[in-house]
Amino acid sequence: MVKTTVSIIKADVGSLAGHTVVPQPLIDVANRKLAEAKETGLINSFYVFNAGDDLELLMTHFKGESNEEIHRLAWDTFVAAAEKAKKLKLYGAGQDLLSDAFSGNVRGMGPGVAEMEFEERRSDPMIVFAADKTEPAAFNYLLYKIFADPFNTAGLVIDPRMADGFEFEVLDAIGHKSVTLKTPEESYSLLALIGTTERYMISKIRRAEDGEIAAVSSTTKLSLIAGKYVGKDDPVCLVRGQSGFPAMGEITAPFLHTYLVAGWMRGSHWGPFMPVGLKDSRCTVFDGPPRIVALGIQVADGKLASDDQGRPLIVDIFADPGFDLARREALELAAALRRMGEFEPARLGPGAMEYTTLPQVLKKLEPRFKKV
Ligand code: F6R
Ligand code: MG
Ligand code: MG
């Protein structure tokens, strides 16, 4: 049976009024480019949206993961959108396109990628998460809650198809290596790693029973690619739901509350993760707070399930009042943190600050220090 691939590829190629939002003309460029690719049969369906200042290309196709044609399509789309952004003199035009020429795969070139190939079940519901003003490790807490915490996911206790637990692939972004840990047996060891969000990030989760892919997230670290601060690595993540995977409501339940993630303002501050609907997907207060959108989709016969006009059917999950409590908590926490200004722990620790513009400021002071 032919397998379906879901790819989400994203980049910040310019935004309106600073790092606030992707304006409609860039969304229009991306829609045009992907519509052409659908016409030629390269992709089967697509949905373009934004997470704050990040342009998000959600695509389904039969080409598999890391496919050169698909990645070239995403790259060309970002280049076209960046050109539009340059014409409009938008802010940070072309920011995440770290190379002048495409070389086969967008990984390592700036854009963030999450892709999964699978044999479709009778029905395949999924959630697409996309966040702005944070980093891939922001999903560590979320994914642990969904796939390893029985106080969040009742299915871990009640559904026999999840009884064997899940395998978590964890990337060490600094050591350039990865390790796979299995829950529930190794959940303490897993937490020992992924609690260090500065270094470790969950890249993939499989169901232990049969190795079936359950979740993937982007793992781009722009600063490690470029060797300097070039904005945060605003992440994306795909999670499969239902029938032996966590229910859609178990995937969203962690967002009854907010939690803190790194990357707010200048990639330099902790901020409360605020779940928002697409209409509120713009980063305003202190360039934030870090925001996350969640789209519920159904994958059907290689496509996003669509209406009769071919428009994908999308549930804008966080637009629901069910997430009002998390939003209120997020704003209260945001206010408390901002009262602290540049004092830790509102500001990130020195390790993370090395990848910001702070070291340039500190360097100037170096000659003035006297030995004691
Ligand atoms: C961008 C971001 C923003 C910027 C800030 C300063 O991803 O997080 O908070 O870092 O707006 O931007 P510059 O240095 O471009 O003026
Ligand atoms: Mg930006
Ligand atoms: Mg961004």
mmCIF file of N, CA, C and O in Angstrom, residues 245-318:
data_model
loop_
_atom_site.group_PDB
_atom_site.id
_atom_site.type_symbol
_atom_site.label_atom_id
_atom_site.label_comp_id
_atom_site.label_asym_id
_atom_site.label_seq_id
_atom_site.Cartn_x
_atom_site.Cartn_y
_atom_site.Cartn_z
ATOM 1 N N PHE A 245 -3.599 5.721 19.609
ATOM 2 C CA PHE A 245 -2.757 6.884 19.931
ATOM 3 C C PHE A 245 -3.563 7.734 20.923
ATOM 4 O O PHE A 245 -4.769 7.517 21.075
ATOM 5 N N PRO A 246 -2.935 8.686 21.587
ATOM 6 C CA PRO A 246 -3.712 9.557 22.469
ATOM 7 C C PRO A 246 -4.889 10.185 21.703
ATOM 8 O O PRO A 246 -4.769 10.498 20.512
ATOM 9 N N ALA A 247 -6.015 10.341 22.388
ATOM 10 C CA ALA A 247 -7.182 10.981 21.770
ATOM 11 C C ALA A 247 -6.847 12.444 21.487
ATOM 12 O O ALA A 247 -5.965 13.024 22.117
ATOM 13 N N MET A 248 -7.578 13.047 20.534
ATOM 14 C CA MET A 248 -7.303 14.452 20.208
ATOM 15 C C MET A 248 -7.382 15.317 21.471
ATOM 16 O O MET A 248 -6.578 16.232 21.658
ATOM 17 N N GLY A 249 -8.340 15.001 22.334
ATOM 18 C CA GLY A 249 -8.493 15.769 23.576
ATOM 19 C C GLY A 249 -7.379 15.527 24.577
ATOM 20 O O GLY A 249 -7.114 16.369 25.438
ATOM 21 N N GLU A 250 -6.722 14.393 24.476
ATOM 22 C CA GLU A 250 -5.560 14.143 25.345
ATOM 23 C C GLU A 250 -4.329 14.889 24.815
ATOM 24 O O GLU A 250 -3.434 15.266 25.579
ATOM 25 N N ILE A 251 -4.315 15.100 23.501
ATOM 26 C CA ILE A 251 -3.198 15.841 22.891
ATOM 27 C C ILE A 251 -3.304 17.334 23.231
ATOM 28 O O ILE A 251 -2.298 18.025 23.354
ATOM 29 N N THR A 252 -4.540 17.804 23.395
ATOM 30 C CA THR A 252 -4.710 19.244 23.688
ATOM 31 C C THR A 252 -4.788 19.535 25.189
ATOM 32 O O THR A 252 -4.603 20.683 25.598
ATOM 33 N N ALA A 253 -5.065 18.507 25.995
ATOM 34 C CA ALA A 253 -5.296 18.714 27.441
ATOM 35 C C ALA A 253 -4.142 19.410 28.176
ATOM 36 O O ALA A 253 -4.402 20.164 29.122
ATOM 37 N N PRO A 254 -2.871 19.206 27.783
ATOM 38 C CA PRO A 254 -1.816 19.939 28.499
ATOM 39 C C PRO A 254 -2.049 21.451 28.471
ATOM 40 O O PRO A 254 -1.589 22.168 29.357
ATOM 41 N N PHE A 255 -2.774 21.938 27.465
ATOM 42 C CA PHE A 255 -2.994 23.384 27.356
ATOM 43 C C PHE A 255 -4.228 23.871 28.112
ATOM 44 O O PHE A 255 -4.716 24.970 27.870
ATOM 45 N N LEU A 256 -4.684 23.071 29.074
ATOM 46 C CA LEU A 256 -5.607 23.618 30.074
ATOM 47 C C LEU A 256 -4.850 24.676 30.863
ATOM 48 O O LEU A 256 -5.420 25.606 31.401
ATOM 49 N N HIS A 257 -3.528 24.486 30.933
ATOM 50 C CA HIS A 257 -2.657 25.423 31.650
ATOM 51 C C HIS A 257 -1.536 25.892 30.736
ATOM 52 O O HIS A 257 -1.247 25.268 29.724
ATOM 53 N N THR A 258 -0.892 26.961 31.159
ATOM 54 C CA THR A 258 0.291 27.417 30.435
ATOM 55 C C THR A 258 1.530 26.786 31.060
ATOM 56 O O THR A 258 1.442 26.164 32.125
ATOM 57 N N TYR A 259 2.660 26.896 30.399
ATOM 58 C CA TYR A 259 3.946 26.551 31.011
ATOM 59 C C TYR A 259 5.013 27.446 30.393
ATOM 60 O O TYR A 259 4.764 28.089 29.360
ATOM 61 N N LEU A 260 6.144 27.500 31.024
ATOM 62 C CA LEU A 260 7.164 28.453 30.569
ATOM 63 C C LEU A 260 8.070 27.849 29.500
ATOM 64 O O LEU A 260 8.494 26.696 29.617
ATOM 65 N N VAL A 261 8.370 28.649 28.498
ATOM 66 C CA VAL A 261 9.293 28.214 27.437
ATOM 67 C C VAL A 261 10.311 29.331 27.172
ATOM 68 O O VAL A 261 10.059 30.499 27.506
ATOM 69 N N ALA A 262 11.431 28.962 26.574
ATOM 70 C CA ALA A 262 12.491 29.938 26.302
ATOM 71 C C ALA A 262 12.309 30.564 24.924
ATOM 72 O O ALA A 262 11.870 29.894 23.992
ATOM 73 N N GLY A 263 12.643 31.852 24.807
ATOM 74 C CA GLY A 263 12.677 32.459 23.471
ATOM 75 C C GLY A 263 11.953 33.777 23.306
ATOM 76 O O GLY A 263 11.993 34.388 22.241
ATOM 77 N N TRP A 264 11.310 34.223 24.377
ATOM 78 C CA TRP A 264 10.548 35.474 24.279
ATOM 79 C C TRP A 264 11.513 36.643 24.091
ATOM 80 O O TRP A 264 12.643 36.596 24.572
ATOM 81 N N MET A 265 11.105 37.692 23.468
ATOM 82 C CA MET A 265 11.878 38.919 23.185
ATOM 83 C C MET A 265 13.384 38.684 23.014
ATOM 84 O O MET A 265 14.081 38.340 23.964
ATOM 85 N N ARG A 266 13.850 38.873 21.812
ATOM 86 C CA ARG A 266 15.272 38.750 21.459
ATOM 87 C C ARG A 266 15.820 37.362 21.750
ATOM 88 O O ARG A 266 17.015 37.190 21.965
ATOM 89 N N GLY A 267 14.922 36.371 21.769
ATOM 90 C CA GLY A 267 15.347 35.000 22.061
ATOM 91 C C GLY A 267 16.032 34.908 23.411
ATOM 92 O O GLY A 267 16.828 34.007 23.642
ATOM 93 N N SER A 268 15.703 35.793 24.323
ATOM 94 C CA SER A 268 16.506 35.957 25.539
ATOM 95 C C SER A 268 15.732 35.787 26.847
ATOM 96 O O SER A 268 16.320 35.955 27.915
ATOM 97 N N HIS A 269 14.456 35.492 26.773
ATOM 98 C CA HIS A 269 13.649 35.473 28.001
ATOM 99 C C HIS A 269 12.757 34.244 28.086
ATOM 100 O O HIS A 269 12.345 33.692 27.065
ATOM 101 N N TRP A 270 12.456 33.869 29.311
ATOM 102 C CA TRP A 270 11.426 32.873 29.545
ATOM 103 C C TRP A 270 10.075 33.551 29.388
ATOM 104 O O TRP A 270 9.907 34.714 29.772
ATOM 105 N N GLY A 271 9.146 32.809 28.830
ATOM 106 C CA GLY A 271 7.793 33.356 28.686
ATOM 107 C C GLY A 271 6.771 32.258 28.760
ATOM 108 O O GLY A 271 7.058 31.097 28.457
ATOM 109 N N PRO A 272 5.560 32.612 29.173
ATOM 110 C CA PRO A 272 4.488 31.612 29.251
ATOM 111 C C PRO A 272 3.966 31.281 27.856
ATOM 112 O O PRO A 272 3.734 32.183 27.044
ATOM 113 N N PHE A 273 3.831 29.997 27.578
ATOM 114 C CA PHE A 273 3.341 29.534 26.276
ATOM 115 C C PHE A 273 1.838 29.809 26.221
ATOM 116 O O PHE A 273 1.087 29.324 27.070
ATOM 117 N N MET A 274 1.412 30.608 25.234
ATOM 118 C CA MET A 274 -0.003 30.981 25.168
ATOM 119 C C MET A 274 -0.677 30.342 23.950
ATOM 120 O O MET A 274 -0.341 30.666 22.817
ATOM 121 N N PRO A 275 -1.625 29.423 24.190
ATOM 122 C CA PRO A 275 -2.345 28.813 23.070
ATOM 123 C C PRO A 275 -3.334 29.824 22.491
ATOM 124 O O PRO A 275 -4.079 30.454 23.247
ATOM 125 N N VAL A 276 -3.303 30.005 21.167
ATOM 126 C CA VAL A 276 -4.216 30.975 20.531
ATOM 127 C C VAL A 276 -4.793 30.415 19.233
ATOM 128 O O VAL A 276 -4.183 29.554 18.593
ATOM 129 N N GLY A 277 -5.956 30.945 18.856
ATOM 130 C CA GLY A 277 -6.540 30.626 17.556
ATOM 131 C C GLY A 277 -5.766 31.335 16.458
ATOM 132 O O GLY A 277 -4.971 32.246 16.732
ATOM 133 N N LEU A 278 -5.993 30.936 15.209
ATOM 134 C CA LEU A 278 -5.229 31.517 14.093
ATOM 135 C C LEU A 278 -5.387 33.029 14.006
ATOM 136 O O LEU A 278 -4.454 33.741 13.640
ATOM 137 N N LYS A 279 -6.551 33.531 14.356
ATOM 138 C CA LYS A 279 -6.760 34.981 14.235
ATOM 139 C C LYS A 279 -5.918 35.753 15.265
ATOM 140 O O LYS A 279 -5.708 36.947 15.113
ATOM 141 N N ASP A 280 -5.467 35.086 16.306
ATOM 142 C CA ASP A 280 -4.634 35.736 17.327
ATOM 143 C C ASP A 280 -3.175 35.301 17.234
ATOM 144 O O ASP A 280 -2.394 35.485 18.169
ATOM 145 N N SER A 281 -2.822 34.724 16.080
ATOM 146 C CA SER A 281 -1.469 34.217 15.905
ATOM 147 C C SER A 281 -0.539 35.357 15.486
ATOM 148 O O SER A 281 -0.072 35.428 14.349
ATOM 149 N N ARG A 282 -0.318 36.275 16.395
ATOM 150 C CA ARG A 282 0.614 37.376 16.146
ATOM 151 C C ARG A 282 1.245 37.748 17.476
ATOM 152 O O ARG A 282 0.603 37.679 18.523
ATOM 153 N N CYS A 283 2.530 38.083 17.428
ATOM 154 C CA CYS A 283 3.265 38.315 18.671
ATOM 155 C C CYS A 283 3.387 39.806 18.919
ATOM 156 O O CYS A 283 4.088 40.509 18.192
ATOM 157 N N THR A 284 2.700 40.275 19.931
ATOM 158 C CA THR A 284 2.601 41.714 20.180
ATOM 159 C C THR A 284 3.294 42.113 21.487
ATOM 160 O O THR A 284 4.339 42.761 21.454
ATOM 161 N N VAL A 285 2.753 41.697 22.630
ATOM 162 C CA VAL A 285 3.264 42.160 23.926
ATOM 163 C C VAL A 285 4.701 41.701 24.156
ATOM 164 O O VAL A 285 4.946 40.493 24.256
ATOM 165 N N PHE A 286 5.655 42.624 24.231
ATOM 166 C CA PHE A 286 7.063 42.280 24.433
ATOM 167 C C PHE A 286 7.442 41.205 23.392
ATOM 168 O O PHE A 286 8.102 40.217 23.695
ATOM 169 N N ASP A 287 6.975 41.422 22.171
ATOM 170 C CA ASP A 287 7.158 40.450 21.059
ATOM 171 C C ASP A 287 6.615 39.072 21.418
ATOM 172 O O ASP A 287 7.201 38.045 21.049
ATOM 173 N N GLY A 288 5.512 39.005 22.096
ATOM 174 C CA GLY A 288 4.991 37.693 22.459
ATOM 175 C C GLY A 288 3.618 37.815 23.061
ATOM 176 O O GLY A 288 2.831 38.613 22.576
ATOM 177 N N PRO A 289 3.302 37.123 24.157
ATOM 178 C CA PRO A 289 4.125 36.031 24.689
ATOM 179 C C PRO A 289 4.248 34.908 23.648
ATOM 180 O O PRO A 289 3.463 34.872 22.704
ATOM 181 N N PRO A 290 5.239 34.015 23.834
ATOM 182 C CA PRO A 290 5.378 32.901 22.896
ATOM 183 C C PRO A 290 4.004 32.269 22.646
ATOM 184 O O PRO A 290 3.286 31.966 23.594
ATOM 185 N N ARG A 291 3.643 32.166 21.374
ATOM 186 C CA ARG A 291 2.288 31.678 21.068
ATOM 187 C C ARG A 291 2.329 30.380 20.301
ATOM 188 O O ARG A 291 3.247 30.126 19.528
ATOM 189 N N ILE A 292 1.292 29.592 20.515
ATOM 190 C CA ILE A 292 1.196 28.310 19.813
ATOM 191 C C ILE A 292 -0.203 28.163 19.234
ATOM 192 O O ILE A 292 -1.191 28.471 19.899
ATOM 193 N N VAL A 293 -0.262 27.711 17.968
ATOM 194 C CA VAL A 293 -1.544 27.379 17.343
ATOM 195 C C VAL A 293 -1.593 25.869 17.134
ATOM 196 O O VAL A 293 -0.548 25.207 17.082
ATOM 197 N N ALA A 294 -2.797 25.333 17.052
ATOM 198 C CA ALA A 294 -2.973 23.892 16.839
ATOM 199 C C ALA A 294 -4.080 23.681 15.821
ATOM 200 O O ALA A 294 -5.190 24.194 15.993
ATOM 201 N N LEU A 295 -3.756 22.977 14.740
ATOM 202 C CA LEU A 295 -4.748 22.707 13.720
ATOM 203 C C LEU A 295 -5.111 21.228 13.741
ATOM 204 O O LEU A 295 -4.228 20.374 13.661
ATOM 205 N N GLY A 296 -6.387 20.940 13.856
ATOM 206 C CA GLY A 296 -6.843 19.562 13.757
ATOM 207 C C GLY A 296 -7.137 19.253 12.298
ATOM 208 O O GLY A 296 -7.813 20.033 11.611
ATOM 209 N N ILE A 297 -6.564 18.151 11.791
ATOM 210 C CA ILE A 297 -6.774 17.772 10.389
ATOM 211 C C ILE A 297 -7.100 16.282 10.297
ATOM 212 O O ILE A 297 -6.892 15.535 11.257
ATOM 213 N N GLN A 298 -7.617 15.887 9.167
ATOM 214 C CA GLN A 298 -7.804 14.462 8.857
ATOM 215 C C GLN A 298 -7.039 14.185 7.571
ATOM 216 O O GLN A 298 -7.184 14.922 6.592
ATOM 217 N N VAL A 299 -6.234 13.134 7.580
ATOM 218 C CA VAL A 299 -5.508 12.766 6.364
ATOM 219 C C VAL A 299 -6.299 11.641 5.692
ATOM 220 O O VAL A 299 -6.638 10.640 6.334
ATOM 221 N N ALA A 300 -6.626 11.845 4.422
ATOM 222 C CA ALA A 300 -7.492 10.886 3.734
ATOM 223 C C ALA A 300 -7.020 10.674 2.305
ATOM 224 O O ALA A 300 -6.955 11.632 1.528
ATOM 225 N N ASP A 301 -6.633 9.448 1.970
ATOM 226 C CA ASP A 301 -6.187 9.105 0.612
ATOM 227 C C ASP A 301 -5.085 10.043 0.116
ATOM 228 O O ASP A 301 -5.137 10.548 -1.009
ATOM 229 N N GLY A 302 -4.135 10.288 0.963
ATOM 230 C CA GLY A 302 -2.978 11.101 0.573
ATOM 231 C C GLY A 302 -3.216 12.590 0.634
ATOM 232 O O GLY A 302 -2.346 13.374 0.275
ATOM 233 N N LYS A 303 -4.425 12.980 1.060
ATOM 234 C CA LYS A 303 -4.739 14.418 1.084
ATOM 235 C C LYS A 303 -5.221 14.841 2.456
ATOM 236 O O LYS A 303 -5.596 14.009 3.283
ATOM 237 N N LEU A 304 -5.259 16.158 2.654
ATOM 238 C CA LEU A 304 -5.991 16.704 3.794
ATOM 239 C C LEU A 304 -7.460 16.593 3.416
ATOM 240 O O LEU A 304 -7.843 17.001 2.307
ATOM 241 N N ALA A 305 -8.290 16.022 4.290
ATOM 242 C CA ALA A 305 -9.719 15.949 3.988
ATOM 243 C C ALA A 305 -10.209 17.368 3.677
ATOM 244 O O ALA A 305 -9.883 18.316 4.392
ATOM 245 N N SER A 306 -10.950 17.527 2.569
ATOM 246 C CA SER A 306 -11.298 18.855 2.062
ATOM 247 C C SER A 306 -12.776 18.957 1.735
ATOM 248 O O SER A 306 -13.460 17.934 1.614
ATOM 249 N N ASP A 307 -13.249 20.185 1.549
ATOM 250 C CA ASP A 307 -14.651 20.368 1.143
ATOM 251 C C ASP A 307 -14.769 20.191 -0.375
ATOM 252 O O ASP A 307 -13.778 19.896 -1.053
ATOM 253 N N ASP A 308 -15.969 20.386 -0.894
ATOM 254 C CA ASP A 308 -16.200 20.133 -2.320
ATOM 255 C C ASP A 308 -15.413 21.076 -3.225
ATOM 256 O O ASP A 308 -15.164 20.775 -4.384
ATOM 257 N N GLN A 309 -15.008 22.219 -2.686
ATOM 258 C CA GLN A 309 -14.184 23.157 -3.478
ATOM 259 C C GLN A 309 -12.689 22.852 -3.331
ATOM 260 O O GLN A 309 -11.846 23.588 -3.840
ATOM 261 N N GLY A 310 -12.373 21.794 -2.610
ATOM 262 C CA GLY A 310 -10.964 21.425 -2.446
ATOM 263 C C GLY A 310 -10.271 22.180 -1.319
ATOM 264 O O GLY A 310 -9.048 22.125 -1.181
ATOM 265 N N ARG A 311 -11.037 22.896 -0.493
ATOM 266 C CA ARG A 311 -10.425 23.620 0.640
ATOM 267 C C ARG A 311 -10.304 22.688 1.832
ATOM 268 O O ARG A 311 -11.291 22.059 2.238
ATOM 269 N N PRO A 312 -9.074 22.580 2.390
ATOM 270 C CA PRO A 312 -8.874 21.669 3.518
ATOM 271 C C PRO A 312 -9.801 21.996 4.698
ATOM 272 O O PRO A 312 -10.079 23.165 4.971
ATOM 273 N N LEU A 313 -10.271 20.953 5.344
ATOM 274 C CA LEU A 313 -11.113 21.120 6.532
ATOM 275 C C LEU A 313 -10.186 21.156 7.742
ATOM 276 O O LEU A 313 -9.465 20.200 8.009
ATOM 277 N N ILE A 314 -10.199 22.284 8.431
ATOM 278 C CA ILE A 314 -9.254 22.516 9.531
ATOM 279 C C ILE A 314 -10.030 22.868 10.800
ATOM 280 O O ILE A 314 -10.941 23.689 10.749
ATOM 281 N N VAL A 315 -9.688 22.273 11.912
ATOM 282 C CA VAL A 315 -10.226 22.747 13.203
ATOM 283 C C VAL A 315 -9.172 23.636 13.841
ATOM 284 O O VAL A 315 -8.053 23.191 14.106
ATOM 285 N N ASP A 316 -9.541 24.876 14.091
ATOM 286 C CA ASP A 316 -8.632 25.827 14.728
ATOM 287 C C ASP A 316 -8.779 25.609 16.241
ATOM 288 O O ASP A 316 -9.522 26.308 16.926
ATOM 289 N N ILE A 317 -8.034 24.625 16.752
ATOM 290 C CA ILE A 317 -8.328 24.084 18.082
ATOM 291 C C ILE A 317 -8.262 25.119 19.202
ATOM 292 O O ILE A 317 -9.170 25.226 20.026
ATOM 293 N N PHE A 318 -7.201 25.912 19.221
ATOM 294 C CA PHE A 318 -7.038 26.835 20.348
ATOM 295 C C PHE A 318 -7.938 28.080 20.254
ATOM 296 O O PHE A 318 -7.917 28.927 21.154
#
